[in-house]
């Protein structure tokens, strides 16, 4: 937790931060991935999620491997193997769920299947998450739930700015 102007803020699980930063360096989408992780696994701290921080389900994993429907994935999957040493085509869903980097990569590749631009606000990302990422089977799959989860988590950049690099360590006092 961090304190800024008397307000306590939380950060993501360290393994999740590392995975998101690695994926962001290659594919962008840091805010999208960060807020998705907060909604899906309380930023990696929900024990029920384990290391399945992005809550990768079978249909989403299969969509990332479906190069017939998404031909651009063929090259992206090769790039993932070359850049990250992760061969998603030869991993099981269980293995993806237990590997933070593979988990975040699948999430990002899934989002990349949608040609629409990534929204730039928390609320916009929440609506995008509801419409594109989440399934109708999830009773918590609404943008209202997403926005409440992000606000309740009190992520250190929520409400001030997105992760544009403005939040520096000296800005936050460790508690």
Coordinates of C-alpha atoms in Angstrom, one line a residue:
X1 CA 0.0 0.0 0.0
X2 CA 1.0 3.6 -0.6
X3 CA -0.2 6.8 1.0
X4 CA -0.6 10.0 -1.0
X5 CA -2.2 13.1 0.5
X6 CA -3.6 10.9 3.3
X7 CA -5.2 8.4 1.0
X8 CA -4.1 4.7 1.0
X9 CA -3.5 3.2 -2.4
X10 CA -2.8 -0.4 -3.5
X11 CA -0.6 -1.8 -6.1
X12 CA -0.7 -5.0 -8.1
X13 CA 0.9 -8.3 -7.1
X14 CA 4.6 -8.1 -8.0
X15 CA 4.4 -11.1 -10.3
X16 CA 1.6 -9.4 -12.1
X17 CA 3.4 -6.1 -12.4
X18 CA 6.3 -7.8 -13.9
X19 CA 4.2 -9.7 -16.5
X20 CA 2.2 -6.6 -17.4
X21 CA 5.3 -4.5 -17.9
X22 CA 7.0 -7.1 -20.1
X23 CA 3.9 -7.4 -22.3
X24 CA 3.4 -3.7 -22.4
X25 CA 6.9 -3.2 -23.7
X26 CA 6.1 -5.2 -26.8
X27 CA 2.3 -4.9 -27.3
X28 CA 1.2 -1.8 -25.2
X29 CA -2.0 -1.9 -23.3
X30 CA -0.7 -1.4 -19.8
X31 CA -3.8 0.4 -18.6
X32 CA -6.1 -2.1 -20.2
X33 CA -4.2 -5.1 -18.7
X34 CA -3.9 -3.4 -15.3
X35 CA -7.6 -2.6 -14.9
X36 CA -8.5 -6.0 -16.3
X37 CA -6.4 -7.7 -13.6
X38 CA -7.9 -5.5 -10.9
X39 CA -11.5 -6.5 -12.0
X40 CA -10.6 -10.2 -12.6
X41 CA -8.4 -11.0 -9.6
X42 CA -8.2 -7.9 -7.3
X43 CA -4.9 -7.0 -8.9
X44 CA -3.5 -10.5 -8.3
X45 CA -4.4 -10.6 -4.6
X46 CA -7.5 -12.7 -4.8
X47 CA -6.5 -16.2 -3.5
X48 CA -9.4 -17.8 -5.4
X49 CA -7.8 -16.7 -8.7
X50 CA -4.4 -18.2 -7.9
X51 CA -2.0 -17.1 -10.6
X52 CA -4.8 -16.9 -13.1
X53 CA -4.7 -13.2 -12.7
X54 CA -6.5 -12.4 -15.9
X55 CA -9.1 -15.2 -15.4
X56 CA -8.2 -16.9 -18.7
X57 CA -11.1 -19.3 -19.6
X58 CA -11.1 -22.0 -22.3
X59 CA -13.0 -20.0 -25.0
X60 CA -10.6 -17.0 -24.6
X61 CA -7.5 -19.3 -24.8
X62 CA -8.9 -21.1 -27.8
X63 CA -9.6 -17.8 -29.5
X64 CA -5.9 -16.8 -29.1
X65 CA -4.9 -20.0 -30.8
X66 CA -7.5 -19.8 -33.6
X67 CA -5.3 -18.6 -36.5
X68 CA -8.0 -19.5 -39.0
X69 CA -10.4 -16.9 -37.7
X70 CA -7.5 -14.5 -36.9
X71 CA -4.7 -15.0 -39.4
X72 CA -2.5 -12.3 -37.9
X73 CA -2.2 -14.5 -34.8
X74 CA 0.1 -16.9 -36.6
X75 CA 2.9 -14.3 -36.6
X76 CA 2.0 -13.0 -33.1
X77 CA 2.3 -16.5 -31.7
X78 CA 5.7 -16.9 -33.3
X79 CA 6.7 -13.5 -31.9
X80 CA 5.6 -14.4 -28.4
X81 CA 7.7 -17.6 -28.6
X82 CA 10.7 -15.6 -29.9
X83 CA 10.4 -12.6 -27.6
X84 CA 9.2 -14.2 -24.4
X85 CA 10.2 -17.9 -24.8
X86 CA 6.6 -18.9 -24.3
X87 CA 5.1 -21.3 -26.9
X88 CA 1.4 -20.9 -26.3
X89 CA 0.5 -23.4 -29.0
X90 CA 2.1 -26.1 -26.8
X91 CA 0.8 -25.0 -23.5
X92 CA -2.3 -26.4 -21.8
X93 CA -4.9 -24.0 -20.3
X94 CA -3.8 -25.1 -16.9
X95 CA -0.2 -24.1 -17.7
X96 CA -1.3 -20.7 -19.0
X97 CA -3.4 -20.2 -15.8
X98 CA -0.3 -21.0 -13.6
X99 CA 2.2 -18.8 -15.5
X100 CA 1.7 -15.0 -14.9
X101 CA 3.5 -14.0 -18.1
X102 CA 1.6 -16.5 -20.3
X103 CA -1.6 -15.4 -18.5
X104 CA -1.1 -11.7 -19.4
X105 CA 0.1 -12.5 -22.9
X106 CA -3.1 -14.5 -23.6
X107 CA -5.2 -11.6 -22.3
X108 CA -3.4 -9.1 -24.4
X109 CA -3.5 -11.3 -27.6
X110 CA -7.2 -11.8 -27.0
X111 CA -7.8 -8.1 -26.8
X112 CA -5.7 -7.6 -29.9
X113 CA -8.1 -9.8 -31.9
X114 CA -10.5 -6.9 -31.7
X115 CA -9.6 -4.2 -34.3
X116 CA -11.2 -1.4 -32.2
X117 CA -8.9 1.0 -30.4
X118 CA -8.3 0.6 -26.7
X119 CA -10.3 3.2 -24.7
X120 CA -8.3 5.7 -22.7
X121 CA -10.4 6.1 -19.6
X122 CA -11.1 3.7 -16.8
X123 CA -14.9 3.9 -17.6
X124 CA -14.2 3.3 -21.3
X125 CA -12.0 0.3 -20.5
X126 CA -14.7 -1.0 -18.2
X127 CA -17.3 -0.9 -21.0
X128 CA -14.8 -2.5 -23.4
X129 CA -14.0 -5.2 -20.9
X130 CA -17.8 -5.8 -20.5
X131 CA -18.5 -5.9 -24.2
X132 CA -15.4 -7.8 -25.4
X133 CA -13.4 -9.6 -22.7
X134 CA -15.9 -10.8 -20.2
X135 CA -18.6 -13.5 -20.8
X136 CA -22.3 -13.2 -20.3
X137 CA -22.1 -16.2 -17.9
X138 CA -20.3 -13.9 -15.4
X139 CA -22.8 -12.2 -13.1
X140 CA -20.1 -9.6 -12.3
X141 CA -19.4 -9.0 -16.0
X142 CA -20.8 -5.5 -16.2
X143 CA -18.9 -2.2 -16.6
X144 CA -20.5 -1.0 -13.3
X145 CA -18.9 -4.0 -11.5
X146 CA -15.6 -3.3 -13.3
X147 CA -15.6 0.4 -12.4
X148 CA -16.5 -0.3 -8.8
X149 CA -13.8 -3.0 -8.5
X150 CA -11.2 -0.6 -9.8
X151 CA -12.4 2.3 -7.6
X152 CA -12.6 0.0 -4.5
X153 CA -9.1 -1.4 -5.2
X154 CA -7.9 2.2 -5.1
X155 CA -5.1 1.7 -7.6
X156 CA -2.5 4.4 -7.2
X157 CA -3.3 6.0 -10.5
X158 CA -7.1 5.7 -10.4
X159 CA -8.8 9.1 -10.6
X160 CA -5.6 11.1 -11.3
X161 CA -4.3 9.7 -14.6
X162 CA -3.6 6.5 -16.4
X163 CA -0.2 4.9 -16.5
X164 CA 1.4 7.5 -18.7
X165 CA 4.5 7.4 -16.5
X166 CA 3.3 10.3 -14.3
X167 CA 3.3 8.2 -11.1
X168 CA 6.9 8.1 -9.9
X169 CA 8.1 6.4 -6.8
X170 CA 8.9 9.7 -5.0
X171 CA 5.3 10.7 -5.5
X172 CA 4.2 7.9 -3.2
X173 CA 5.1 7.4 0.4
X174 CA 5.5 3.8 1.4
X175 CA 3.4 2.8 4.4

